[in-house]
Short mmCIF file of C-alpha atoms in Angstrom, two decimals:
data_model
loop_
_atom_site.label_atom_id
_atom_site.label_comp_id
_atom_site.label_asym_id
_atom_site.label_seq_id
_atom_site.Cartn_x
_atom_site.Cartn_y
_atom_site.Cartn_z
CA UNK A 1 13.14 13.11 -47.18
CA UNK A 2 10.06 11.31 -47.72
CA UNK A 3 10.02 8.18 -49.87
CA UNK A 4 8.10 7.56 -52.53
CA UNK A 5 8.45 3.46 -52.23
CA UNK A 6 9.03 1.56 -49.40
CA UNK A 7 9.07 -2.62 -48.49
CA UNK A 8 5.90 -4.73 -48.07
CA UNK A 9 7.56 -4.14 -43.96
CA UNK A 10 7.53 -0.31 -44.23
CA UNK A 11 11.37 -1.08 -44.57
CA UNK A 12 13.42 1.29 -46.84
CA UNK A 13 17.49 1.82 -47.52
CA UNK A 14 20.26 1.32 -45.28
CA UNK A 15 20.96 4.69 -43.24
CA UNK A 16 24.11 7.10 -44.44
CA UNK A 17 26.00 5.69 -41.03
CA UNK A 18 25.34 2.32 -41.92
CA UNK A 19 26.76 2.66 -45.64
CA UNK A 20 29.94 4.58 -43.90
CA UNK A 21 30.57 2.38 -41.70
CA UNK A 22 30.83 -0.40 -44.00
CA UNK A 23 32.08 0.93 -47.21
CA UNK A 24 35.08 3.19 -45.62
CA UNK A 25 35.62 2.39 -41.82
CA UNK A 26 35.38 -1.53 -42.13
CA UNK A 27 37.50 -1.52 -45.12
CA UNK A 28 40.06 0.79 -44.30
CA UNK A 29 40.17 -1.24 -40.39
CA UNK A 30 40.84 -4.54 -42.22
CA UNK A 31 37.48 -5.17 -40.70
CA UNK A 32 35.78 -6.63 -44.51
CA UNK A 33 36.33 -10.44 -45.81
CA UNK A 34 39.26 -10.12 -48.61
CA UNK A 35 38.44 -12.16 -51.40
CA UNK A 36 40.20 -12.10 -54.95
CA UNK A 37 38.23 -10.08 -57.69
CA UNK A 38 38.06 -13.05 -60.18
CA UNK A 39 37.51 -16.69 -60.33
CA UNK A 40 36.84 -19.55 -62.57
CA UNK A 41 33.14 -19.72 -63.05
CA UNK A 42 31.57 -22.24 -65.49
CA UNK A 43 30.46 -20.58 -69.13
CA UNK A 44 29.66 -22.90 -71.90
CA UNK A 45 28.80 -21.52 -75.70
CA UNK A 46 25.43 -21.25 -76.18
CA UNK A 47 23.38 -23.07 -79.05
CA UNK A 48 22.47 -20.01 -81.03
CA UNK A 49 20.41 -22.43 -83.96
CA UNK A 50 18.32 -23.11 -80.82
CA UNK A 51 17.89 -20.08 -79.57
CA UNK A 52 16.85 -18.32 -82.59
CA UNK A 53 13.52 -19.94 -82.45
CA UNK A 54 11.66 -19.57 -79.56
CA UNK A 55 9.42 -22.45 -78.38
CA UNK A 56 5.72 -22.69 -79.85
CA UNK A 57 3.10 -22.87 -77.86
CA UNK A 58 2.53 -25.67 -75.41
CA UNK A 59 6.64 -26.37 -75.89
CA UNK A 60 7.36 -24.95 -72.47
CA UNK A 61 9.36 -22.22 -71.30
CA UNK A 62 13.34 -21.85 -72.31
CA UNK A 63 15.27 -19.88 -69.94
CA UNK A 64 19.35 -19.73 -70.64
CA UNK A 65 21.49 -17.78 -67.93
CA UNK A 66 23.72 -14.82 -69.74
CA UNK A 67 25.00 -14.25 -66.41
CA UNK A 68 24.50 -12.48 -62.69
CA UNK A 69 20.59 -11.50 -62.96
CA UNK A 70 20.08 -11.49 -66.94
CA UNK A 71 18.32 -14.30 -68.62
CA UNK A 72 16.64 -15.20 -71.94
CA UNK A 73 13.57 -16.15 -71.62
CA UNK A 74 11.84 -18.07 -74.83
CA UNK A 75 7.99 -19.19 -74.57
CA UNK A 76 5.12 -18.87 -76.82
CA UNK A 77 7.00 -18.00 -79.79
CA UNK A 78 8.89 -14.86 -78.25
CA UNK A 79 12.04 -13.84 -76.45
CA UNK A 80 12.19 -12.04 -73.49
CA UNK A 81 14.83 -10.29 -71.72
CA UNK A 82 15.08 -9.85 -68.13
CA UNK A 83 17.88 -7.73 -66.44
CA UNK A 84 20.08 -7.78 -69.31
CA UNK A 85 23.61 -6.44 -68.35
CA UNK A 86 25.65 -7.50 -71.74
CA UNK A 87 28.65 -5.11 -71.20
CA UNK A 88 32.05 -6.29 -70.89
CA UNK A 89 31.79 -3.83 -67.59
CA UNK A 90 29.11 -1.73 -65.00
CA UNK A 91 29.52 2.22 -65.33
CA UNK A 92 33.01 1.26 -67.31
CA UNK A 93 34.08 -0.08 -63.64
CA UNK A 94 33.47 -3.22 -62.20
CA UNK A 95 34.60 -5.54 -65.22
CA UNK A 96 32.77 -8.92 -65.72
CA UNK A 97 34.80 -11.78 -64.08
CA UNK A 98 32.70 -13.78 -67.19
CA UNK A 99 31.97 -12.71 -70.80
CA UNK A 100 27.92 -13.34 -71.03
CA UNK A 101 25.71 -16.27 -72.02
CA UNK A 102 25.10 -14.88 -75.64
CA UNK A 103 27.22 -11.88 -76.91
CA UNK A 104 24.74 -8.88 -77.38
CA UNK A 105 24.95 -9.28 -81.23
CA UNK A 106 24.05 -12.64 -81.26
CA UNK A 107 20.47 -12.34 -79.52
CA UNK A 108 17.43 -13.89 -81.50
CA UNK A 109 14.99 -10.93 -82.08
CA UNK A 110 13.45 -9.73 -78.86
CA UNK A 111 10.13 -8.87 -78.02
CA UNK A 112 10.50 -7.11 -74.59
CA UNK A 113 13.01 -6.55 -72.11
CA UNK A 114 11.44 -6.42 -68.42
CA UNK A 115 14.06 -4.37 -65.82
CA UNK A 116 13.05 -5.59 -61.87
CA UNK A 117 14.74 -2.16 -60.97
CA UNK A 118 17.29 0.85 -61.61
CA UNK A 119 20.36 -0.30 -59.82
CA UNK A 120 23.24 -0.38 -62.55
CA UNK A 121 23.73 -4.03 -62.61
CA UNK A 122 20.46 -4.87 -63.94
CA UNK A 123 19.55 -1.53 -65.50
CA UNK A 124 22.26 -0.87 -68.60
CA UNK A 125 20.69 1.52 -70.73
CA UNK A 126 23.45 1.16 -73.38
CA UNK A 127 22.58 -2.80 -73.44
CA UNK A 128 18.56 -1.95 -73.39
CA UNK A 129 19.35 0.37 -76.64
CA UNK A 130 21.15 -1.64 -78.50
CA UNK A 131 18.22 -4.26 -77.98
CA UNK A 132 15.69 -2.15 -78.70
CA UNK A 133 12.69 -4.20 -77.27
CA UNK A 134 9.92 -1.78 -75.31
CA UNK A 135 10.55 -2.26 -71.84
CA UNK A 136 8.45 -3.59 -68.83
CA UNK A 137 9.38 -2.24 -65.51
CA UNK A 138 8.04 -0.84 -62.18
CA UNK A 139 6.77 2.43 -61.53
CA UNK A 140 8.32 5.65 -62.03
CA UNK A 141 11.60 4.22 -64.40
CA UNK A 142 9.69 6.54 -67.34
CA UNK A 143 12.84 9.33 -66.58
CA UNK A 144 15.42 7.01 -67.18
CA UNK A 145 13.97 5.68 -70.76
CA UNK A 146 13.52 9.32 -71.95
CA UNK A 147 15.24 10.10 -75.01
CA UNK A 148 15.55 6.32 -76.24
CA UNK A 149 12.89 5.56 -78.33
CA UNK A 150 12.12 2.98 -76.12
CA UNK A 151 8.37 2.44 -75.35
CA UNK A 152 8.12 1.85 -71.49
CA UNK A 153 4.84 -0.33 -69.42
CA UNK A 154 5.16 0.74 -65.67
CA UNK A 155 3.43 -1.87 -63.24
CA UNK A 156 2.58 -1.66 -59.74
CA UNK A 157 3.01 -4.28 -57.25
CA UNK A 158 0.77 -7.35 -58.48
CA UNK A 159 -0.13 -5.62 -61.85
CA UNK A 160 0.14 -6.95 -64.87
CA UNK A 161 0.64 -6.58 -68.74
CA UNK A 162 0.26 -9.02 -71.99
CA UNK A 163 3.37 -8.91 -74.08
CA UNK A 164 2.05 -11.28 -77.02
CA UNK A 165 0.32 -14.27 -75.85
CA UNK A 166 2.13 -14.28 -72.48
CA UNK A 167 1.11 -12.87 -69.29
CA UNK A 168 3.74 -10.55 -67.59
CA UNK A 169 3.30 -9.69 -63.42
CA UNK A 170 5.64 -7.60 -61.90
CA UNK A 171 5.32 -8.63 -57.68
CA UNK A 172 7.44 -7.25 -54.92
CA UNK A 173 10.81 -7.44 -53.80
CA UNK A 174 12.58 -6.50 -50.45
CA UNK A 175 15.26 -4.04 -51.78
CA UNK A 176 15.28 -0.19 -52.70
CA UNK A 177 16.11 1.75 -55.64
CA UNK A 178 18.94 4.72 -56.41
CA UNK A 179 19.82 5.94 -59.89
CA UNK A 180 21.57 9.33 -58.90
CA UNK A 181 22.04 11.39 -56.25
CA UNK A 182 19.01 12.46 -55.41
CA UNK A 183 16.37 9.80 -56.91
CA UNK A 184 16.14 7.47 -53.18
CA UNK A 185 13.15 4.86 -53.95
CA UNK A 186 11.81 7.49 -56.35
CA UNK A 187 11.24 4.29 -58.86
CA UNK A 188 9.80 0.97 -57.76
CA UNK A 189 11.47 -2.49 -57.56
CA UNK A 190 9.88 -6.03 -57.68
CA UNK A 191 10.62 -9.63 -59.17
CA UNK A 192 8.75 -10.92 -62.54
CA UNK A 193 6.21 -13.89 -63.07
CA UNK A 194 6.04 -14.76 -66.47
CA UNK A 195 3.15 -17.07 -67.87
CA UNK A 196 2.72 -18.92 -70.80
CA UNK A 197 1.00 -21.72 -72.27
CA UNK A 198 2.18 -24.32 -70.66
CA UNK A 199 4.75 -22.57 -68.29
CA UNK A 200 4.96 -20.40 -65.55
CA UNK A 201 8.33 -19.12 -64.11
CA UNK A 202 9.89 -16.33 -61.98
CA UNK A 203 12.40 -14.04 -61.42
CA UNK A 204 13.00 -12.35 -58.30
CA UNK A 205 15.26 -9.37 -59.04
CA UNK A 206 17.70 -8.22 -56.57
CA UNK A 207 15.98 -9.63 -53.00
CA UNK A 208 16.51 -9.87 -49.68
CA UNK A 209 14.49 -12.55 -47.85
CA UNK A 210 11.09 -11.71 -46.84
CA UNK A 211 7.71 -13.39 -46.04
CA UNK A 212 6.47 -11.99 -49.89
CA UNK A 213 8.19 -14.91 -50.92
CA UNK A 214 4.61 -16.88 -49.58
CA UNK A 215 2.74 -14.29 -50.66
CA UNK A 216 3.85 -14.64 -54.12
CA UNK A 217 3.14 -18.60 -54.39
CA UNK A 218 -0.08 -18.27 -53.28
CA UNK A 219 -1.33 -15.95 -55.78
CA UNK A 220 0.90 -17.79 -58.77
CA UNK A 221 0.77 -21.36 -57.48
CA UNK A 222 2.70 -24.24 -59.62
CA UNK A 223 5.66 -22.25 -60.21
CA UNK A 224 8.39 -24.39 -63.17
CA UNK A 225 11.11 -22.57 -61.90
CA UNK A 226 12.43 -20.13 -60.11
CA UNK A 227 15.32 -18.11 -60.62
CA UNK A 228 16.73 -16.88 -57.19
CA UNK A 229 19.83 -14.64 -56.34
CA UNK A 230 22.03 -16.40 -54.40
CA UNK A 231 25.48 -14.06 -54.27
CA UNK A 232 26.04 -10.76 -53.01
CA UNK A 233 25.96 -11.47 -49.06
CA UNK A 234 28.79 -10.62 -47.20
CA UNK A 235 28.80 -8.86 -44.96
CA UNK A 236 25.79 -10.61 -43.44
CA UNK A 237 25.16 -7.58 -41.14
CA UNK A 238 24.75 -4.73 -44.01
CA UNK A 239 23.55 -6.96 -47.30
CA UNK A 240 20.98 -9.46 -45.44
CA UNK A 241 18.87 -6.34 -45.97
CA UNK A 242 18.99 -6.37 -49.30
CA UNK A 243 20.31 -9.55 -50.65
CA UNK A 244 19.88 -13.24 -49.90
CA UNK A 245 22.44 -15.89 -49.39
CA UNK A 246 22.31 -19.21 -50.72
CA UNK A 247 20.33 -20.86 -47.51
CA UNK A 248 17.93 -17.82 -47.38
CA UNK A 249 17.50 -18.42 -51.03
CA UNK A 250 16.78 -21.88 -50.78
CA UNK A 251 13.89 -21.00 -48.09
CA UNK A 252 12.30 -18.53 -50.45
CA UNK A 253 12.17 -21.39 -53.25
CA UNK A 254 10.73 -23.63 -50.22
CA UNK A 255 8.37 -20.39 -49.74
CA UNK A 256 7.50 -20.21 -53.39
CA UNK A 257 6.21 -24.07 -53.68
CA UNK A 258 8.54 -23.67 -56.82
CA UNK A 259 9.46 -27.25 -59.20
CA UNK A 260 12.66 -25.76 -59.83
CA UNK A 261 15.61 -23.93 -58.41
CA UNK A 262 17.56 -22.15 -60.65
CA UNK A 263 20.33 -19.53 -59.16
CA UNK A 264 21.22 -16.54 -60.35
CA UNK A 265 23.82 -13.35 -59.07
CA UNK A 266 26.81 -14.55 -58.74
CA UNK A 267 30.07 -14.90 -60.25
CA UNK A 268 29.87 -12.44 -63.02
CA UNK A 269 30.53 -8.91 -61.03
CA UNK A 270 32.25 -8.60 -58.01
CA UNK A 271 30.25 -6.65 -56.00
CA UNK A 272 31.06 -7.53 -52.56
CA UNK A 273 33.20 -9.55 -49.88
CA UNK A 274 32.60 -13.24 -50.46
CA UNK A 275 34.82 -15.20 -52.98
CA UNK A 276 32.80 -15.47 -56.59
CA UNK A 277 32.78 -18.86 -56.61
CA UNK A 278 31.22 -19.63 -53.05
CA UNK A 279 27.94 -19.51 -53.35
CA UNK A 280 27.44 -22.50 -55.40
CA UNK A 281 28.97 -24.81 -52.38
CA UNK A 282 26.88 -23.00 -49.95
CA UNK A 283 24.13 -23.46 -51.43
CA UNK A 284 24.55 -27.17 -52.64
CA UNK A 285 25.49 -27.47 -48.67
CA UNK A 286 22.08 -26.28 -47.72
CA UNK A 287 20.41 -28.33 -50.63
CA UNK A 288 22.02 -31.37 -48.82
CA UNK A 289 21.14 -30.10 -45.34
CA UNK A 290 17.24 -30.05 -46.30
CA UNK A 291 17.34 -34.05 -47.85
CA UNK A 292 16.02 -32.23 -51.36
CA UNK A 293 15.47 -33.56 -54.50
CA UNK A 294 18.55 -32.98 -56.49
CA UNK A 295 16.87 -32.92 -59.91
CA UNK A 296 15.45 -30.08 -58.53
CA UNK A 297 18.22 -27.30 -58.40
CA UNK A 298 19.95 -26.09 -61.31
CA UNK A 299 23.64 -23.93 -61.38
CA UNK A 300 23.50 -23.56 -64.92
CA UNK A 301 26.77 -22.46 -66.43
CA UNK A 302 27.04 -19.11 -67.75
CA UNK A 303 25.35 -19.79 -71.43
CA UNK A 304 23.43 -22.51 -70.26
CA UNK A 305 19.92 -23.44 -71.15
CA UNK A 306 17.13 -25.42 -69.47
CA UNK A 307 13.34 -25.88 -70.53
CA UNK A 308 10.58 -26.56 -68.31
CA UNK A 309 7.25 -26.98 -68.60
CA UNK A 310 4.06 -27.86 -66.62
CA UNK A 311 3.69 -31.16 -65.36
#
C-alpha cells in the first residue's frame, strides 16, 4: 500500500514483523523490561485566578504542563491548547497514572486547540468537543473532525496560520500516523512553533530524533522554550524509531539552539517498558553529562506553570 506521508528520510512505520515481534513474541518470551504500571509523579494544583487571564501582549508566553504531551499555552491575550488528552483514561483503557494539570471544566476559555497528530494519546475527540476551540492540525485529520462542529485549519510541513495575533507553524516530526485499520499515514504529523509578541516556543509532538531538529532552528531561530518528549523508549530497538529518550531529547534541544528545556511524555500513561518515573533521572544524568546550565531545563510537575519571554 502506498503512503500518503512519509519522514523528511523517506522513512515510514515499523513493518507488521517488527510490531509482532515485539508486542506478542518478546512479551510472551519474558524478553520485554517489566516495570510497574504506576508511580508517584509530581502534580501540584494549578493557579486557576492566573490562568484565567492570559498574558497581554509583550507579557511573554505561559505554558503549564496538564500532563504527557498536553499543555496550555497563554500569550497575547489567548489560550491555546496543544495535544489535550483530559480523560481520566485512552480508548477507556490505559488509565492515567496522574489526574491532569487543570480538570477539563476548569479551562479558561480557549481559542484553538492545535493536534501534532491522530494517535489516541494526543488526539481525544471527546476532550477536543467538550473544548470546543476550532482546531489546527496537519493535513488530511478533516475525517476525523466530521460531525463535530469543530472548524478544522490543515497545514503542511512549514505552513502556517494566524490564530489572533499569534503566528501558528506546524513543522515536521519523525513519526507516522494510524487512526483505524486501514488509515496508515493517510493524515500528516509534525511538532508546533508558536509565536507571539514577545515569545516564541515549540512543541514537538510525538518524535523520534532526527536531523529536522536543525532544520527547525534555523528557520525559527531564538527559540524560549522547548517542550520535548522525553518517555516512551524502551525498547530502544522498536521505539528509537519513533520516540526519543531523554539523551536524544536533550540533543534535539542542543539542535534547536532552544533557551529552555521543558519535558514532556512521561509519567501520565503507561505506554511502554520503562518505569514512569525514569526518565526524569535519565535525563537530569545527561543534563549533568553535557556541563549545562541548570536554569535551563525544566520537569515541571504535572499542573505546573512557567513563563518565558524573549531576552
Amino acid at each position: 500500500m502506498a503512503l500518503r506521508f512519509k519522514n523528511l528520510d523517506g522513512s515510514g512505520p515499523q513493518p507488521f514483523s517488527s510490531i509482532f515481534k515485539w508486542a506478542v513474541a518478546d512479551k510472551l518470551a519474558g524478553r520485554r523490561r517489566k516495570a510497574p504500571a504506576r508511580a508517584e509523579v509530581p502534580r501540584v494544583e494549578p493557579d486557576l485566578a492566573l490562568l484565567a487571564t492570559p498574558p497581554a501582549t509583550g507579557e511573554g508566553a505561559r505554558l503549564t504542563w496538564l500532563g504527557h504531551a498536553s499543555w496550555l499555552v497563554q500569550l497575547d491575550g489567548l489560550s491555546l491548547l496543544i495535544d489535550p488528552v483530559l480523560r481520566d483514561a485512552i480508548s477507556g483503557v490505559i488509565r492515567r497514572n496522574v489526574p491532569p494539570g487543570v480538570p477539563l471544566e476548569k479551562l479558561p476559555p480557549i481559542t484553538a486547540s492545535l493536534v501534532s497528530h491522530n494517535h489516541y494519546d494526543h488526539l481525544d475527540l471527546p476532550t477536543l468537543e467538550k473544548v470546543g476551540a476550532p482546531i489546527v492540525t496537519g493535513l488530511g485529520h478533516a475525517p476525523v473532525f466530521r460531525g463535530s462542529g469543530l472548524g478544522v485549519t490543515e497545514l503542511d510541513w512549514w505552513r502556517s496560520t494566524q490564530v489572533g495575533a499569534v503566528t501558528v507553524h506546524f513543522v515536521p516530526s519523525q513519526h507516522w500516523s494510524r487512526r483505524g485499520l486501514n488509515d496508515v499515514n493517510e493524515m500528516l504529523w509534525g511538532g508546533f512553533v508558536i509565536e507571539g509578541s514577545s515569545a516564541r516556543v515549540f512543541h514537538s509532538g510525538d518524535t523520534a530524533y532526527f536531523e529536522g531538529f536543525k532544520e527547525i532552528g534555523l528557520r525559527y531561530p531564538s527559540i524560549d522554550a522547548a517542550m520535548l518528549p522525553i518517555g516512551a523508549y524502551d525498547p530502544a530497538w522498536f521505539m528509537r524509531r519513533q520516540h526519543m529518550n531523554p539523551e536524544e531529547a536533550v540533543q534535539a534541544f542542543e539542535d534547536l539552539g532552544a533557551a529552555r528545556f521543558l519535558a514532556m511524555h512521561w509519567g501520565t500513561f503507561k505506554l511502554t517498558d520503562e518505569p514512569l518515573d525514569e526518565p526524569p533521572r535519565r535525563l537530569d544524568a545527561e543534563w549533568t553529562r553535557r556541563g549545562l546550565a541548570r536554569e535551563r531545563v525544566e520537569v515541571l510537575p504535572v499542573g505546573g506553570t512557567l513563563t518565558v519571554r524573549h531576552g
